[in-house]
Coordinates of C-alpha atoms in Angstrom, one line a residue:
X866 CA 94.8 -213.0 78.5
X867 CA 95.0 -213.5 82.0
X868 CA 92.7 -216.7 81.6
X869 CA 95.1 -218.0 78.8
X870 CA 98.0 -217.6 81.0
X871 CA 96.5 -219.5 83.9
X872 CA 95.3 -222.4 80.9
X873 CA 98.9 -222.8 79.8
X874 CA 100.9 -221.7 82.9
X875 CA 102.7 -225.0 84.2
X876 CA 100.6 -224.9 87.5
X877 CA 101.7 -228.1 88.9
X878 CA 105.5 -228.0 87.8
X879 CA 105.4 -224.4 90.0
X880 CA 103.3 -226.0 92.9
X881 CA 106.0 -228.7 93.5
X882 CA 109.0 -226.5 92.7
X883 CA 108.1 -223.4 95.0
X884 CA 107.0 -226.2 97.7
X885 CA 110.3 -227.9 97.8
X886 CA 112.0 -224.7 97.5
X887 CA 110.1 -223.5 100.3
X888 CA 110.7 -226.5 102.4
X889 CA 114.9 -226.6 101.7
X890 CA 114.8 -222.9 102.6
X891 CA 113.2 -223.5 106.0
X892 CA 115.3 -226.1 106.6
X893 CA 118.4 -224.1 106.0
X894 CA 116.7 -221.5 108.5
X895 CA 116.2 -223.9 111.0
X896 CA 119.4 -225.3 110.6
X897 CA 121.3 -221.8 110.8
X898 CA 119.4 -220.8 113.8
X899 CA 120.2 -223.6 115.7
X900 CA 123.9 -223.4 114.6
X901 CA 124.1 -219.6 115.6
X902 CA 122.9 -220.6 118.8
X903 CA 125.7 -223.4 119.7
X904 CA 127.9 -221.9 122.7
X905 CA 131.1 -221.9 120.0
X906 CA 129.5 -219.6 117.4
X907 CA 131.0 -216.3 118.3
X908 CA 131.7 -212.9 116.9
X909 CA 131.3 -212.3 113.1
X910 CA 130.6 -216.3 112.0
X911 CA 127.6 -215.7 114.3
X912 CA 126.4 -212.5 112.9
X913 CA 126.5 -214.0 109.2
X914 CA 124.6 -217.1 110.4
X915 CA 121.9 -215.6 112.0
X916 CA 121.6 -212.9 109.2
X917 CA 121.5 -215.8 106.4
X918 CA 118.9 -217.5 109.1
X919 CA 116.7 -214.6 109.0
X920 CA 117.0 -214.1 105.1
X921 CA 115.9 -218.1 104.4
X922 CA 113.3 -217.9 106.7
X923 CA 111.5 -214.9 105.1
X924 CA 112.4 -216.7 101.5
X925 CA 110.7 -219.8 102.7
X926 CA 107.6 -217.7 103.8
X927 CA 107.3 -216.0 100.5
X928 CA 108.0 -219.5 98.4
X929 CA 105.2 -220.9 100.9
X930 CA 102.7 -218.0 100.2
X931 CA 103.2 -218.2 96.8
X932 CA 103.1 -222.1 96.7
X933 CA 99.5 -221.4 98.5
X934 CA 98.4 -219.1 95.5
X935 CA 99.1 -221.5 92.6
X936 CA 97.3 -224.0 94.4
X937 CA 94.3 -222.0 94.2
X938 CA 94.8 -221.1 90.3
X939 CA 95.8 -224.5 89.2
X940 CA 93.2 -225.9 86.8
X941 CA 94.3 -229.3 87.6
X942 CA 93.5 -229.6 91.0
X943 CA 92.4 -226.1 92.3
X944 CA 91.9 -225.6 96.1
X945 CA 89.4 -223.2 97.3
X946 CA 89.6 -220.4 99.7
X947 CA 88.5 -222.2 102.5
X948 CA 90.5 -225.5 102.0
X949 CA 93.6 -223.2 102.4
X950 CA 92.7 -221.4 105.0
X951 CA 90.8 -223.8 107.2
X952 CA 93.1 -226.6 108.1
X953 CA 91.9 -230.2 107.0
X954 CA 88.9 -229.2 105.3
X955 CA 90.7 -230.0 101.6
X956 CA 89.2 -232.7 99.7
X957 CA 92.4 -233.8 98.7
X958 CA 94.8 -235.1 101.3
X959 CA 93.2 -233.4 104.1
X960 CA 95.4 -234.4 107.0
X961 CA 98.7 -233.4 104.7
X962 CA 97.2 -230.2 103.6
X963 CA 96.0 -229.3 107.0
X964 CA 99.3 -229.7 108.5
X965 CA 100.8 -227.5 105.5
X966 CA 97.9 -224.6 106.6
X967 CA 99.0 -225.2 110.3
X968 CA 102.4 -225.0 109.2
X969 CA 102.1 -221.5 107.6
X970 CA 100.3 -220.0 110.2
X971 CA 103.2 -221.0 112.7
X972 CA 105.6 -220.0 110.6
X973 CA 103.8 -216.1 110.5
X974 CA 103.8 -216.6 114.1
X975 CA 107.6 -217.3 114.1
X976 CA 108.3 -214.5 111.9
X977 CA 106.2 -211.9 113.7
X978 CA 107.6 -212.9 117.4
X979 CA 111.3 -212.2 115.9
X980 CA 110.2 -208.7 114.5
X981 CA 108.5 -207.8 117.9
X982 CA 111.4 -209.4 120.4
X983 CA 111.9 -206.4 122.1
X984 CA 108.3 -205.7 123.0
X985 CA 107.6 -209.3 123.9
X986 CA 110.7 -210.0 125.9
X987 CA 113.2 -212.8 125.6
X988 CA 110.9 -215.7 127.8
X989 CA 107.5 -214.7 125.4
X990 CA 110.0 -214.5 122.3
X991 CA 111.7 -217.9 122.9
X992 CA 108.3 -219.8 123.3
X993 CA 107.2 -218.3 120.2
X994 CA 110.7 -219.1 118.4
X995 CA 110.4 -222.6 119.4
X996 CA 107.5 -223.4 117.6
X997 CA 110.1 -223.6 114.7
X998 CA 110.4 -227.2 115.6
X999 CA 106.7 -228.1 114.7
X1000 CA 106.8 -225.9 111.7
X1001 CA 109.3 -228.0 110.1
X1002 CA 108.2 -231.3 111.2
X1003 CA 104.6 -230.3 109.8
X1004 CA 106.1 -228.9 106.5
X1005 CA 108.2 -232.5 106.3
X1006 CA 104.9 -234.3 106.9
X1007 CA 103.1 -232.1 104.4
X1008 CA 105.8 -232.4 101.6
X1009 CA 106.0 -236.2 101.9
X1010 CA 102.4 -237.0 102.0
X1011 CA 100.6 -234.7 99.6
X1012 CA 103.8 -234.3 96.9
X1013 CA 103.1 -236.5 93.7
X1014 CA 107.0 -237.2 93.5
X1015 CA 107.0 -238.5 97.2
X1016 CA 107.5 -241.9 96.0
X1017 CA 110.9 -240.9 94.0
X1018 CA 113.8 -242.6 96.0
X1019 CA 115.7 -239.3 96.1
X1020 CA 112.9 -237.0 97.4
X1021 CA 112.7 -239.4 100.2
X1022 CA 116.4 -239.7 100.9
X1023 CA 115.9 -235.6 100.8
X1024 CA 113.3 -235.9 103.7
X1025 CA 115.2 -238.1 105.9
X1026 CA 118.3 -236.4 105.3
X1027 CA 117.1 -233.0 106.1
X1028 CA 114.9 -234.4 109.0
X1029 CA 117.7 -236.3 110.6
X1030 CA 120.0 -233.4 110.6
X1031 CA 117.6 -231.2 112.5
X1032 CA 117.5 -233.6 115.3
X1033 CA 121.4 -234.2 114.9
X1034 CA 122.0 -230.5 115.4
X1035 CA 119.6 -229.9 117.8
X1036 CA 121.2 -233.2 120.3
X1037 CA 124.6 -231.8 119.4
X1038 CA 123.7 -228.1 120.5
X1039 CA 122.4 -229.8 124.0
X1040 CA 125.2 -231.8 124.6
X1041 CA 127.4 -228.6 124.2
X1042 CA 125.6 -226.6 126.5
X1043 CA 125.5 -229.7 129.1
X1044 CA 129.3 -230.0 128.7
X1045 CA 129.7 -226.1 129.1
X1046 CA 127.3 -226.0 132.4
X1047 CA 129.3 -227.7 134.9
X1048 CA 132.4 -225.1 134.5
X1049 CA 129.8 -222.3 136.1
X1050 CA 130.2 -222.7 139.9
X1051 CA 128.2 -220.6 142.3
X1052 CA 128.5 -220.0 146.2
X1053 CA 131.5 -222.2 145.7
X1054 CA 134.2 -220.9 148.4
X1055 CA 138.2 -221.5 146.9
X1056 CA 140.1 -223.8 148.7
X1057 CA 143.2 -221.7 149.2
X1058 CA 141.0 -219.3 151.2
X1059 CA 140.6 -222.0 153.9
X1060 CA 144.5 -222.5 154.9
X1061 CA 145.2 -218.7 155.5
X1062 CA 141.7 -218.9 158.0
X1063 CA 143.5 -221.8 159.7
X1064 CA 146.8 -220.6 160.1
X1065 CA 145.6 -217.2 161.4
X1066 CA 143.3 -219.4 164.2
X1067 CA 146.5 -221.0 164.9
X1068 CA 148.4 -217.8 165.5
X1069 CA 145.8 -216.1 167.4
X1070 CA 146.3 -219.8 170.0
X1071 CA 150.1 -219.4 169.9
X1072 CA 150.2 -215.8 170.7
X1073 CA 147.2 -216.1 173.6
X1074 CA 149.8 -218.9 174.6
X1075 CA 152.6 -216.6 174.9
X1076 CA 151.0 -214.1 176.5
X1077 CA 149.7 -216.1 179.4
X1078 CA 153.1 -217.4 179.8
X1079 CA 154.5 -214.2 179.8
X1080 CA 152.2 -212.7 182.8
X1081 CA 153.0 -215.9 184.7
X1082 CA 156.8 -215.1 184.4
X1083 CA 156.1 -211.6 185.3
X1084 CA 154.5 -213.0 188.8

């Protein structure tokens, strides 16, 4: 019965559907992660974006795992466990498949670091979380190289659009933070405090002159 399911299951279609869906969910997760980190993102919208950032990333992980398992049972071009687990050892598209394996491992690290954020501390969490960028780039190349439908114009446009969107949002976030930075001044003395100091010294000087003149007058 199980063998019959494997033989007649549209595994190749499921491989492509799960792979594309995992990539798009990861794209949404990375985009929401960048957006919720914008200086303008505050309050409830920030909390909602963070919640969906986490959900879409975990869904991408689940579909990526299903994608790998279907590759193993595929009757058309099956992958062995070593080809799936050891990067760049696949007999078909070794570079693209290897990048997919490395990206999956990177995604696992990102998710685990998020769950262990309080124990790792902000510095190490940030370092591990920045792996989201190479993970996304690796999966983009993986899908474009290994996908049987990558020659389709719509698929190419999808990869171009998603890639440029992540780059654009990252640049925009950096520019917004740079604009916000100059507003913060440290160790700078406010100008209004300088005038009273000068005025106080002039008053002391005048008082001293009056005092000296008064003493001479008394003499």
